[in-house]
mmCIF file of C-alpha atoms and ligand atoms in Angstrom:
data_model
loop_
_atom_site.group_PDB
_atom_site.id
_atom_site.type_symbol
_atom_site.label_atom_id
_atom_site.label_comp_id
_atom_site.label_asym_id
_atom_site.label_seq_id
_atom_site.Cartn_x
_atom_site.Cartn_y
_atom_site.Cartn_z
ATOM 1 C CA UNK A 513 21.225 -211.682 128.380
ATOM 2 C CA UNK A 514 19.346 -212.488 131.740
ATOM 3 C CA UNK A 515 15.764 -212.726 131.998
ATOM 4 C CA UNK A 516 14.993 -209.739 134.410
ATOM 5 C CA UNK A 517 11.885 -209.604 136.934
ATOM 6 C CA UNK A 518 9.430 -207.615 135.679
ATOM 7 C CA UNK A 519 7.173 -205.830 137.630
ATOM 8 C CA UNK A 520 3.950 -204.022 135.878
ATOM 9 C CA UNK A 521 2.686 -200.706 136.909
ATOM 10 C CA UNK A 522 -0.640 -199.106 135.946
ATOM 11 C CA UNK A 523 -0.654 -195.443 135.303
ATOM 12 C CA UNK A 524 -3.370 -193.055 133.750
ATOM 13 C CA UNK A 525 -1.632 -193.913 130.333
ATOM 14 C CA UNK A 526 -1.430 -197.030 130.433
ATOM 15 C CA UNK A 527 0.899 -199.923 131.897
ATOM 16 C CA UNK A 528 4.660 -199.629 132.206
ATOM 17 C CA UNK A 529 7.215 -202.401 133.291
ATOM 18 C CA UNK A 530 10.342 -202.364 135.877
ATOM 19 C CA UNK A 531 12.835 -204.560 134.851
ATOM 20 C CA UNK A 532 14.852 -205.718 137.655
ATOM 21 C CA UNK A 533 17.599 -207.662 136.779
ATOM 22 C CA UNK A 534 21.824 -207.992 136.709
ATOM 23 C CA UNK A 535 23.736 -206.904 133.749
ATOM 24 C CA UNK A 536 20.259 -205.632 131.867
ATOM 25 C CA UNK A 537 21.502 -202.475 131.169
ATOM 26 C CA UNK A 538 23.776 -203.641 128.131
ATOM 27 C CA UNK A 539 20.728 -204.764 126.311
ATOM 28 C CA UNK A 540 19.481 -201.566 126.609
ATOM 29 C CA UNK A 541 18.923 -200.214 123.186
ATOM 30 C CA UNK A 542 17.280 -203.615 121.756
ATOM 31 C CA UNK A 543 14.738 -203.083 124.642
ATOM 32 C CA UNK A 544 13.982 -199.878 123.664
ATOM 33 C CA UNK A 545 13.579 -201.174 120.152
ATOM 34 C CA UNK A 546 11.142 -203.510 121.355
ATOM 35 C CA UNK A 547 8.931 -201.238 123.333
ATOM 36 C CA UNK A 548 9.295 -199.679 119.779
ATOM 37 C CA UNK A 549 10.319 -196.250 121.367
ATOM 38 C CA UNK A 550 11.572 -193.425 119.314
ATOM 39 C CA UNK A 551 14.666 -194.221 118.016
ATOM 40 C CA UNK A 552 16.266 -190.504 118.491
ATOM 41 C CA UNK A 553 17.395 -190.964 122.100
ATOM 42 C CA UNK A 554 19.062 -188.524 124.233
ATOM 43 C CA UNK A 555 20.565 -189.801 127.590
ATOM 44 C CA UNK A 556 20.682 -187.102 130.898
ATOM 45 C CA UNK A 557 23.195 -188.399 133.498
ATOM 46 C CA UNK A 558 26.149 -187.068 135.272
ATOM 47 C CA UNK A 559 30.108 -187.082 134.922
ATOM 48 C CA UNK A 560 30.861 -189.994 137.543
ATOM 49 C CA UNK A 561 28.262 -191.712 136.763
ATOM 50 C CA UNK A 562 29.089 -191.606 132.842
ATOM 51 C CA UNK A 563 32.577 -192.204 133.828
ATOM 52 C CA UNK A 564 31.944 -195.327 135.851
ATOM 53 C CA UNK A 565 29.243 -196.969 133.689
ATOM 54 C CA UNK A 566 28.620 -194.621 130.510
ATOM 55 C CA UNK A 567 29.905 -197.421 128.676
ATOM 56 C CA UNK A 568 27.256 -199.553 129.217
ATOM 57 C CA UNK A 569 25.014 -197.250 127.348
ATOM 58 C CA UNK A 570 27.012 -196.757 124.214
ATOM 59 C CA UNK A 571 24.325 -198.007 121.926
ATOM 60 C CA UNK A 572 22.119 -196.448 122.974
ATOM 61 C CA UNK A 573 23.273 -193.190 122.285
ATOM 62 C CA UNK A 574 24.874 -193.435 119.436
ATOM 63 C CA UNK A 575 27.646 -190.814 118.180
ATOM 64 C CA UNK A 576 24.955 -188.502 120.111
ATOM 65 C CA UNK A 577 26.352 -186.932 123.234
ATOM 66 C CA UNK A 578 25.056 -187.589 126.281
ATOM 67 C CA UNK A 579 23.872 -184.473 128.626
ATOM 68 C CA UNK A 580 25.720 -184.099 131.588
ATOM 69 C CA UNK A 581 23.997 -182.462 134.779
ATOM 70 C CA UNK A 582 25.776 -181.073 137.689
ATOM 71 C CA UNK A 583 26.336 -183.154 141.170
ATOM 72 C CA UNK A 584 23.861 -182.709 143.638
ATOM 73 C CA UNK A 585 20.716 -182.018 144.999
ATOM 74 C CA UNK A 586 20.780 -177.955 145.136
ATOM 75 C CA UNK A 587 21.240 -178.494 141.143
ATOM 76 C CA UNK A 588 17.925 -180.046 140.820
ATOM 77 C CA UNK A 589 16.519 -176.499 139.790
ATOM 78 C CA UNK A 590 14.774 -174.707 136.869
ATOM 79 C CA UNK A 591 18.054 -173.583 135.700
ATOM 80 C CA UNK A 592 19.226 -176.992 135.125
ATOM 81 C CA UNK A 593 15.848 -177.980 133.900
ATOM 82 C CA UNK A 594 16.410 -175.324 131.204
ATOM 83 C CA UNK A 595 20.495 -176.594 129.893
ATOM 84 C CA UNK A 596 18.548 -179.121 129.289
ATOM 85 C CA UNK A 597 16.014 -177.928 127.270
ATOM 86 C CA UNK A 598 18.701 -175.958 125.325
ATOM 87 C CA UNK A 599 20.672 -179.045 124.779
ATOM 88 C CA UNK A 600 17.472 -180.399 123.410
ATOM 89 C CA UNK A 601 17.011 -177.478 121.167
ATOM 90 C CA UNK A 602 20.147 -177.749 119.708
ATOM 91 C CA UNK A 603 19.749 -181.258 118.753
ATOM 92 C CA UNK A 604 16.196 -180.133 117.159
ATOM 93 C CA UNK A 605 14.906 -182.943 119.090
ATOM 94 C CA UNK A 606 11.193 -183.436 117.963
ATOM 95 C CA UNK A 607 8.485 -185.478 119.592
ATOM 96 C CA UNK A 608 10.156 -188.525 118.549
ATOM 97 C CA UNK A 609 12.532 -187.955 121.241
ATOM 98 C CA UNK A 610 12.691 -190.101 123.845
ATOM 99 C CA UNK A 611 14.743 -188.994 126.954
ATOM 100 C CA UNK A 612 16.675 -191.595 129.018
ATOM 101 C CA UNK A 613 17.068 -190.733 132.566
ATOM 102 C CA UNK A 614 20.620 -192.634 133.752
ATOM 103 C CA UNK A 615 21.354 -191.663 137.419
ATOM 104 C CA UNK A 616 20.421 -191.740 141.115
ATOM 105 C CA UNK A 617 17.036 -189.644 142.443
ATOM 106 C CA UNK A 618 18.296 -186.322 141.458
ATOM 107 C CA UNK A 619 18.855 -187.028 137.534
ATOM 108 C CA UNK A 620 15.733 -189.048 137.106
ATOM 109 C CA UNK A 621 13.806 -186.251 138.828
ATOM 110 C CA UNK A 622 15.421 -183.259 136.637
ATOM 111 C CA UNK A 623 14.975 -185.335 133.261
ATOM 112 C CA UNK A 624 11.959 -186.350 133.967
ATOM 113 C CA UNK A 625 10.338 -182.982 134.221
ATOM 114 C CA UNK A 626 12.302 -181.656 131.407
ATOM 115 C CA UNK A 627 10.483 -184.605 129.603
ATOM 116 C CA UNK A 628 7.280 -184.129 130.768
ATOM 117 C CA UNK A 629 7.359 -180.498 129.873
ATOM 118 C CA UNK A 630 9.729 -180.213 126.449
ATOM 119 C CA UNK A 631 6.715 -180.299 123.531
ATOM 120 C CA UNK A 632 4.412 -180.874 126.640
ATOM 121 C CA UNK A 633 5.897 -184.404 127.011
ATOM 122 C CA UNK A 634 8.432 -186.887 125.273
ATOM 123 C CA UNK A 635 8.796 -190.415 125.998
ATOM 124 C CA UNK A 636 11.052 -191.109 128.994
ATOM 125 C CA UNK A 637 12.799 -194.000 130.218
ATOM 126 C CA UNK A 638 14.313 -194.693 134.043
ATOM 127 C CA UNK A 639 17.902 -195.938 134.283
ATOM 128 C CA UNK A 640 18.223 -195.740 138.102
ATOM 129 C CA UNK A 641 21.568 -196.230 139.404
ATOM 130 C CA UNK A 642 21.444 -195.846 143.024
ATOM 131 C CA UNK A 643 19.483 -198.155 145.368
ATOM 132 C CA UNK A 644 16.870 -195.334 146.268
ATOM 133 C CA UNK A 645 16.223 -194.372 142.977
ATOM 134 C CA UNK A 646 16.133 -198.088 141.914
ATOM 135 C CA UNK A 647 13.392 -198.596 144.601
ATOM 136 C CA UNK A 648 12.079 -195.672 144.785
ATOM 137 C CA UNK A 649 12.796 -192.578 142.965
ATOM 138 C CA UNK A 650 12.534 -193.971 139.463
ATOM 139 C CA UNK A 651 8.861 -195.702 139.757
ATOM 140 C CA UNK A 652 5.702 -194.003 139.880
ATOM 141 C CA UNK A 653 5.738 -191.150 138.330
ATOM 142 C CA UNK A 654 6.730 -188.252 140.141
ATOM 143 C CA UNK A 655 8.964 -185.521 138.528
ATOM 144 C CA UNK A 656 10.076 -182.051 139.599
ATOM 145 C CA UNK A 657 12.753 -179.564 141.012
ATOM 146 C CA UNK A 658 13.385 -177.630 143.964
ATOM 147 C CA UNK A 659 12.172 -173.935 144.402
ATOM 148 C CA UNK A 660 14.442 -171.920 147.134
ATOM 149 C CA UNK A 661 11.223 -171.608 149.462
ATOM 150 C CA UNK A 662 11.057 -175.687 149.179
ATOM 151 C CA UNK A 663 11.976 -179.086 148.009
ATOM 152 C CA UNK A 664 10.072 -180.375 145.323
ATOM 153 C CA UNK A 665 7.594 -177.911 144.719
ATOM 154 C CA UNK A 666 7.664 -177.648 140.873
ATOM 155 C CA UNK A 667 6.585 -180.589 139.447
ATOM 156 C CA UNK A 668 4.948 -182.950 137.125
ATOM 157 C CA UNK A 669 3.069 -186.639 136.722
ATOM 158 C CA UNK A 670 5.163 -188.412 133.842
ATOM 159 C CA UNK A 671 4.997 -191.691 134.035
ATOM 160 C CA UNK A 672 8.186 -193.807 131.984
ATOM 161 C CA UNK A 673 7.510 -195.922 129.334
ATOM 162 C CA UNK A 674 10.145 -198.199 131.576
ATOM 163 C CA UNK A 675 11.950 -198.636 134.239
ATOM 164 C CA UNK A 676 15.141 -200.490 134.127
ATOM 165 C CA UNK A 677 16.676 -201.111 137.367
ATOM 166 C CA UNK A 678 20.744 -203.380 137.107
ATOM 167 C CA UNK A 679 21.604 -203.628 141.037
ATOM 168 C CA UNK A 680 25.239 -204.668 138.964
ATOM 169 C CA UNK A 681 25.141 -200.422 138.561
ATOM 170 C CA UNK A 682 25.252 -200.495 142.378
ATOM 171 C CA UNK A 683 28.734 -201.485 142.995
ATOM 172 C CA UNK A 684 30.338 -198.470 142.782
ATOM 173 C CA UNK A 685 27.725 -196.255 144.915
ATOM 174 C CA UNK A 686 29.385 -195.259 147.611
ATOM 175 C CA UNK A 687 28.551 -197.073 151.030
ATOM 176 C CA UNK A 688 26.532 -194.221 152.780
ATOM 177 C CA UNK A 689 24.853 -193.760 149.667
ATOM 178 C CA UNK A 690 23.971 -197.872 149.231
ATOM 179 C CA UNK A 691 22.441 -197.459 152.919
ATOM 180 C CA UNK A 692 20.728 -194.591 153.188
ATOM 181 C CA UNK A 693 18.439 -196.157 150.100
ATOM 182 C CA UNK A 694 18.550 -199.499 152.073
ATOM 183 C CA UNK A 695 16.426 -197.394 154.982
ATOM 184 C CA UNK A 696 13.813 -196.894 152.372
ATOM 185 C CA UNK A 697 13.603 -200.862 151.432
ATOM 186 C CA UNK A 698 12.889 -201.468 155.520
ATOM 187 C CA UNK A 699 10.162 -198.781 155.471
ATOM 188 C CA UNK A 700 9.042 -201.109 152.353
ATOM 189 C CA UNK A 701 9.313 -203.783 154.904
ATOM 190 C CA UNK A 702 7.273 -201.897 157.875
ATOM 191 C CA UNK A 703 4.913 -200.932 155.638
ATOM 192 C CA UNK A 704 3.760 -203.414 153.710
ATOM 193 C CA UNK A 705 5.989 -206.813 154.186
ATOM 194 C CA UNK A 706 7.619 -208.592 157.512
ATOM 195 C CA UNK A 707 8.783 -210.472 154.993
ATOM 196 C CA UNK A 708 10.952 -208.335 153.333
ATOM 197 C CA UNK A 709 11.985 -206.921 156.704
ATOM 198 C CA UNK A 710 13.245 -209.928 157.724
ATOM 199 C CA UNK A 711 14.985 -210.933 154.285
ATOM 200 C CA UNK A 712 17.412 -207.079 155.103
ATOM 201 C CA UNK A 713 17.506 -208.236 159.162
ATOM 202 C CA UNK A 714 19.051 -212.025 157.966
ATOM 203 C CA UNK A 715 20.879 -210.741 154.786
ATOM 204 C CA UNK A 716 22.459 -207.650 155.840
ATOM 205 C CA UNK A 717 26.762 -209.002 154.974
ATOM 206 C CA UNK A 718 25.346 -210.236 151.552
ATOM 207 C CA UNK A 719 23.447 -207.520 150.892
ATOM 208 C CA UNK A 720 25.779 -204.896 152.202
ATOM 209 C CA UNK A 721 28.083 -207.180 149.914
ATOM 210 C CA UNK A 722 25.930 -206.237 146.658
ATOM 211 C CA UNK A 723 25.570 -209.364 145.660
ATOM 212 C CA UNK A 724 22.952 -209.889 142.843
ATOM 213 C CA UNK A 725 21.714 -212.654 144.820
ATOM 214 C CA UNK A 726 21.180 -210.837 147.988
ATOM 215 C CA UNK A 727 19.952 -207.100 146.252
ATOM 216 C CA UNK A 728 17.895 -208.882 143.232
ATOM 217 C CA UNK A 729 15.009 -209.915 145.458
ATOM 218 C CA UNK A 730 14.777 -207.089 148.069
ATOM 219 C CA UNK A 731 14.808 -204.410 144.918
ATOM 220 C CA UNK A 732 12.108 -206.724 143.330
ATOM 221 C CA UNK A 733 9.941 -207.541 146.207
ATOM 222 C CA UNK A 734 10.134 -202.925 147.110
ATOM 223 C CA UNK A 735 9.528 -202.127 143.358
ATOM 224 C CA UNK A 736 6.335 -204.589 144.049
ATOM 225 C CA UNK A 737 5.254 -202.811 146.733
ATOM 226 C CA UNK A 738 5.972 -199.651 145.568
ATOM 227 C CA UNK A 739 4.239 -200.408 142.043
ATOM 228 C CA UNK A 740 1.399 -201.714 143.790
ATOM 229 C CA UNK A 741 0.551 -198.563 146.133
ATOM 230 C CA UNK A 742 0.977 -195.925 142.994
ATOM 231 C CA UNK A 743 -0.900 -198.510 140.845
ATOM 232 C CA UNK A 744 -3.624 -197.786 143.178
ATOM 233 C CA UNK A 745 -3.849 -193.872 143.695
ATOM 234 C CA UNK A 746 -0.985 -192.438 141.040
ATOM 235 C CA UNK A 747 -1.489 -188.886 142.042
ATOM 236 C CA UNK A 748 -1.675 -189.025 145.641
ATOM 237 C CA UNK A 749 -4.974 -188.605 146.915
ATOM 238 C CA UNK A 750 -5.047 -191.297 149.269
ATOM 239 C CA UNK A 751 -3.557 -194.796 149.689
ATOM 240 C CA UNK A 752 -0.162 -193.445 148.413
ATOM 241 C CA UNK A 753 0.568 -191.683 151.514
ATOM 242 C CA UNK A 754 1.366 -195.254 153.353
ATOM 243 C CA UNK A 755 4.649 -194.408 151.318
ATOM 244 C CA UNK A 756 5.062 -191.555 153.429
ATOM 245 C CA UNK A 757 6.189 -193.663 156.721
ATOM 246 C CA UNK A 758 9.322 -191.867 158.497
ATOM 247 C CA UNK A 759 8.789 -188.720 156.301
ATOM 248 C CA UNK A 760 7.244 -186.381 158.429
ATOM 249 C CA UNK A 761 9.679 -185.990 161.043
ATOM 250 C CA UNK A 762 11.893 -187.208 158.583
ATOM 251 C CA UNK A 763 11.287 -184.254 156.377
ATOM 252 C CA UNK A 764 11.525 -181.864 159.294
ATOM 253 C CA UNK A 765 15.174 -183.292 160.606
ATOM 254 C CA UNK A 766 16.529 -182.901 156.838
ATOM 255 C CA UNK A 767 15.078 -179.292 156.844
ATOM 256 C CA UNK A 768 16.242 -178.559 160.534
ATOM 257 C CA UNK A 769 19.713 -179.319 159.595
ATOM 258 C CA UNK A 770 19.649 -177.312 155.997
ATOM 259 C CA UNK A 771 19.653 -180.459 154.631
ATOM 260 C CA UNK A 772 23.686 -181.107 154.965
ATOM 261 C CA UNK A 773 23.207 -183.372 158.137
ATOM 262 C CA UNK A 774 21.666 -186.315 157.118
ATOM 263 C CA UNK A 775 21.037 -188.119 153.655
ATOM 264 C CA UNK A 776 17.756 -188.570 152.657
ATOM 265 C CA UNK A 777 17.081 -192.339 153.643
ATOM 266 C CA UNK A 778 19.025 -191.279 157.158
ATOM 267 C CA UNK A 779 16.407 -189.054 157.832
ATOM 268 C CA UNK A 780 13.394 -191.155 156.911
ATOM 269 C CA UNK A 781 14.876 -193.811 159.463
ATOM 270 C CA UNK A 782 14.914 -191.922 162.132
ATOM 271 C CA UNK A 783 11.825 -190.980 161.445
ATOM 272 C CA UNK A 784 10.208 -194.438 161.447
ATOM 273 C CA UNK A 785 11.965 -194.768 164.800
ATOM 274 C CA UNK A 786 9.615 -191.919 166.136
ATOM 275 C CA UNK A 787 6.663 -192.980 164.643
ATOM 276 C CA UNK A 788 7.003 -196.531 166.136
ATOM 277 C CA UNK A 789 7.664 -194.838 169.097
ATOM 278 C CA UNK A 790 4.500 -192.966 168.789
ATOM 279 C CA UNK A 791 2.566 -196.290 167.392
ATOM 280 C CA UNK A 792 3.603 -198.231 170.851
ATOM 281 C CA UNK A 793 2.540 -195.322 172.988
ATOM 282 C CA UNK A 794 -0.879 -195.510 171.279
ATOM 283 C CA UNK A 795 -0.546 -199.361 171.908
ATOM 284 C CA UNK A 796 -0.872 -200.001 168.401
ATOM 285 C CA UNK A 797 2.421 -201.392 167.592
ATOM 286 C CA UNK A 798 4.041 -204.604 169.587
ATOM 287 C CA UNK A 799 6.635 -203.092 171.486
ATOM 288 C CA UNK A 800 8.874 -206.482 170.451
ATOM 289 C CA UNK A 801 8.083 -205.055 167.030
ATOM 290 C CA UNK A 802 9.733 -201.328 167.756
ATOM 291 C CA UNK A 803 12.522 -202.929 169.597
ATOM 292 C CA UNK A 804 13.255 -205.244 166.638
ATOM 293 C CA UNK A 805 12.925 -202.169 163.914
ATOM 294 C CA UNK A 806 15.332 -199.846 166.183
ATOM 295 C CA UNK A 807 18.137 -203.168 166.246
ATOM 296 C CA UNK A 808 18.053 -203.301 162.418
ATOM 297 C CA UNK A 809 18.631 -199.525 161.972
ATOM 298 C CA UNK A 810 21.091 -199.413 164.362
ATOM 299 C CA UNK A 811 22.951 -203.037 163.059
ATOM 300 C CA UNK A 812 23.264 -201.239 159.666
ATOM 301 C CA UNK A 813 25.181 -198.565 160.962
ATOM 302 C CA UNK A 814 25.650 -195.460 162.084
ATOM 303 C CA UNK A 815 23.797 -192.375 161.651
ATOM 304 C CA UNK A 816 24.241 -188.663 162.191
ATOM 305 C CA UNK A 817 23.581 -187.220 165.482
ATOM 306 C CA UNK A 818 20.346 -186.600 166.864
ATOM 307 C CA UNK A 819 20.508 -185.588 170.015
ATOM 308 C CA UNK A 820 21.451 -181.538 169.878
ATOM 309 C CA UNK A 821 18.405 -181.422 167.589
ATOM 310 C CA UNK A 822 15.001 -180.046 169.503
ATOM 311 C CA UNK A 823 11.548 -181.277 169.094
ATOM 312 C CA UNK A 824 9.832 -178.031 169.016
ATOM 313 C CA UNK A 825 11.904 -176.984 166.477
ATOM 314 C CA UNK A 826 11.401 -180.355 164.176
ATOM 315 C CA UNK A 827 7.479 -179.593 165.197
ATOM 316 C CA UNK A 828 7.952 -176.022 163.974
ATOM 317 C CA UNK A 829 9.264 -177.674 160.494
ATOM 318 C CA UNK A 830 6.400 -179.841 160.114
ATOM 319 C CA UNK A 831 4.052 -177.100 161.038
ATOM 320 C CA UNK A 832 5.481 -175.307 158.013
ATOM 321 C CA UNK A 833 5.532 -178.330 155.553
ATOM 322 C CA UNK A 834 2.151 -179.002 156.779
ATOM 323 C CA UNK A 835 1.057 -175.310 155.310
ATOM 324 C CA UNK A 836 2.594 -175.779 152.231
ATOM 325 C CA UNK A 837 0.607 -178.619 151.173
ATOM 326 C CA UNK A 838 -2.489 -177.130 152.505
ATOM 327 C CA UNK A 839 -3.815 -179.644 154.753
ATOM 328 C CA UNK A 840 -4.030 -181.731 158.041
ATOM 329 C CA UNK A 841 -0.711 -183.101 159.056
ATOM 330 C CA UNK A 842 -0.915 -186.871 158.218
ATOM 331 C CA UNK A 843 1.408 -189.102 159.633
ATOM 332 C CA UNK A 844 1.847 -192.881 158.776
ATOM 333 C CA UNK A 845 1.734 -195.109 161.901
ATOM 334 C CA UNK A 846 3.287 -198.777 161.919
ATOM 335 C CA UNK A 847 0.533 -201.581 163.568
ATOM 336 C CA UNK A 848 3.606 -204.105 163.119
ATOM 337 C CA UNK A 849 6.442 -205.004 160.747
ATOM 338 C CA UNK A 850 4.574 -205.457 157.834
ATOM 339 C CA UNK A 851 1.401 -203.277 157.967
ATOM 340 C CA UNK A 852 0.662 -199.539 159.135
ATOM 341 C CA UNK A 853 -1.907 -196.714 159.108
ATOM 342 C CA UNK A 854 -2.710 -193.289 158.343
ATOM 343 C CA UNK A 855 -3.798 -191.350 161.022
ATOM 344 C CA UNK A 856 -5.082 -187.689 161.279
ATOM 345 C CA UNK A 857 -5.157 -186.694 164.680
ATOM 346 C CA UNK A 858 -1.379 -186.775 166.262
ATOM 347 C CA UNK A 859 -0.822 -183.722 169.018
ATOM 348 C CA UNK A 860 2.392 -181.696 168.945
ATOM 349 C CA UNK A 861 2.676 -183.550 172.616
ATOM 350 C CA UNK A 862 2.372 -187.109 171.600
ATOM 351 C CA UNK A 863 5.061 -186.012 168.930
ATOM 352 C CA UNK A 864 7.526 -184.508 171.425
ATOM 353 C CA UNK A 865 7.091 -187.549 172.940
ATOM 354 C CA UNK A 866 8.052 -189.548 170.716
ATOM 355 C CA UNK A 867 10.974 -187.547 169.489
ATOM 356 C CA UNK A 868 12.206 -187.307 172.808
ATOM 357 C CA UNK A 869 12.230 -191.002 173.160
ATOM 358 C CA UNK A 870 13.799 -191.505 169.913
ATOM 359 C CA UNK A 871 16.454 -188.928 170.872
ATOM 360 C CA UNK A 872 16.016 -185.749 170.646
ATOM 361 C CA UNK A 873 15.720 -182.754 172.714
ATOM 362 C CA UNK A 874 12.862 -180.795 174.277
HETATM 363 N N1 LIG B 2115 10.291 -188.603 142.453
HETATM 364 C C1 LIG B 2115 10.424 -190.000 143.311
HETATM 365 O O1 LIG B 2115 8.964 -190.121 143.368
HETATM 366 C C2 LIG B 2115 10.861 -189.561 144.329
HETATM 367 C C3 LIG B 2115 11.184 -190.490 145.057
HETATM 368 C C4 LIG B 2115 12.412 -190.463 146.304
HETATM 369 C C5 LIG B 2115 13.258 -189.508 146.409
HETATM 370 N N2 LIG B 2115 13.305 -188.888 145.415
HETATM 371 C C6 LIG B 2115 14.589 -187.597 144.736
HETATM 372 O O2 LIG B 2115 15.282 -188.524 144.529
HETATM 373 C C7 LIG B 2115 16.406 -187.641 145.191
HETATM 374 C C8 LIG B 2115 17.645 -188.792 145.840
HETATM 375 O O3 LIG B 2115 18.042 -189.487 145.310
HETATM 376 P P1 LIG B 2115 19.363 -190.525 145.056
HETATM 377 O O4 LIG B 2115 19.741 -190.567 146.929
HETATM 378 O O5 LIG B 2115 19.605 -191.280 144.000
HETATM 379 O O6 LIG B 2115 20.666 -189.567 145.023
HETATM 380 P P2 LIG B 2115 21.417 -188.519 144.277
HETATM 381 O O7 LIG B 2115 20.974 -188.647 142.566
HETATM 382 O O8 LIG B 2115 22.062 -187.695 143.780
HETATM 383 O O9 LIG B 2115 22.365 -189.826 144.104
HETATM 384 C C9 LIG B 2115 23.572 -189.980 145.011
HETATM 385 C C10 LIG B 2115 25.078 -189.531 144.617
HETATM 386 O O10 LIG B 2115 25.359 -191.100 144.363
HETATM 387 C C11 LIG B 2115 26.019 -190.671 142.602
HETATM 388 N N3 LIG B 2115 25.572 -191.905 141.951
HETATM 389 C C12 LIG B 2115 24.591 -192.142 141.283
HETATM 390 N N4 LIG B 2115 24.584 -193.281 140.895
HETATM 391 C C13 LIG B 2115 26.133 -193.658 141.048
HETATM 392 C C14 LIG B 2115 26.328 -194.915 141.389
HETATM 393 N N5 LIG B 2115 26.186 -196.303 140.204
HETATM 394 N N6 LIG B 2115 28.143 -194.845 141.140
HETATM 395 C C15 LIG B 2115 28.509 -194.234 141.650
HETATM 396 N N7 LIG B 2115 28.150 -192.948 142.082
HETATM 397 C C16 LIG B 2115 26.952 -193.026 141.993
HETATM 398 C C17 LIG B 2115 25.332 -189.675 142.386
HETATM 399 O O11 LIG B 2115 26.317 -188.810 141.737
HETATM 400 C C18 LIG B 2115 24.977 -188.637 143.400
HETATM 401 O O12 LIG B 2115 26.486 -188.013 144.332
HETATM 402 C C19 LIG B 2115 16.078 -186.666 145.962
HETATM 403 O O13 LIG B 2115 16.043 -185.700 144.976
HETATM 404 C C20 LIG B 2115 14.883 -187.342 146.117
HETATM 405 O O14 LIG B 2115 13.453 -185.768 146.168
HETATM 406 C C21 LIG B 2115 12.331 -188.277 144.259
HETATM 407 ZN ZN1 LIG B 2116 11.978 -190.913 150.714
#
């Protein structure tokens, strides 16, 4: 077994580790034993992922069949959570049961919410299988599901006991999904590490070839940045907001296209470009850094169209979002590659200008 990188994450309930390493999922059962996690283990996954990688968890599931959820964000609902409760009750799962989420962010969020609420909480292990989940969704303890009125409106904070991220699992990920996760890696670079940004920019071919040698360091570095931020602000009262770089506009783009046009990371990439335009106009970001960011985003591959969308509609969606969050519009602006600031005074006029500069219609 290779020795994985270990990144500690501080939460209200103690410290847990993110383990990153090629080929570490096969040894999961032993690791969970070593952590003293309850031996009754229930794996929650999706049939495609289970078909591709389920044999790696044979020792974890034993003779108990996994709970397989339907694929797709549209199934991230309370109905699906209920199915998990049904299965847990059928197998008479008690508090001495560990829920193992084996999948992308959708599985992690749903299974995590079930683990947070079943018997008021049972231990959870996150084994993320998408790049997005390895560097983002599986870390930080946010779990939950969507409501017809909006994304992630129902949820809880339920930190996992351990996160096990194995880059070899990403070999089977559709290229567009992989790229979507990579935009979040770029986001971490812009937020906190020019070095990470450069590593992605300079290593694109090897990263897209998904060699562990290229993937391991960028996953580790992204996890470190997320771990550091959520360790300081688990409940998102302040500092955690920096992770929302590109998300104010990104969420709006997803919403006005009814979540059909963009993958999440793609919308975030466009959102980052808008934030960078705004920052350059304000004079807080060097134009050369914005240009490097937009060059990298373009180099990574094609993004779905933007030019037919109106800035006014996007701003409308941002306002709605803001109303749901019952607060002022906070926006994260890059100050360069590797640092950001959260501002609360962005005007609609500025936003419209920046969106048009990034390619939206008036
Ligand atoms: N909790 C958090 O802090 C947090 C943070 C970011 C995102 N999220 C949530 O994460 C979700 C998005 O996650 P995602 O991008 O991982 O999407 P996803 O879970 O839908 O996975 C994307 C697709 O890839 C497939 N897949 C997963 N692993 C695979 C593999 N190894 N090989 C082949 N196919 C594989 C899935 O079946 C799915 O079809 C959203 O619901 C979002 O709200 C949560
Ligand atoms: Zn995101």
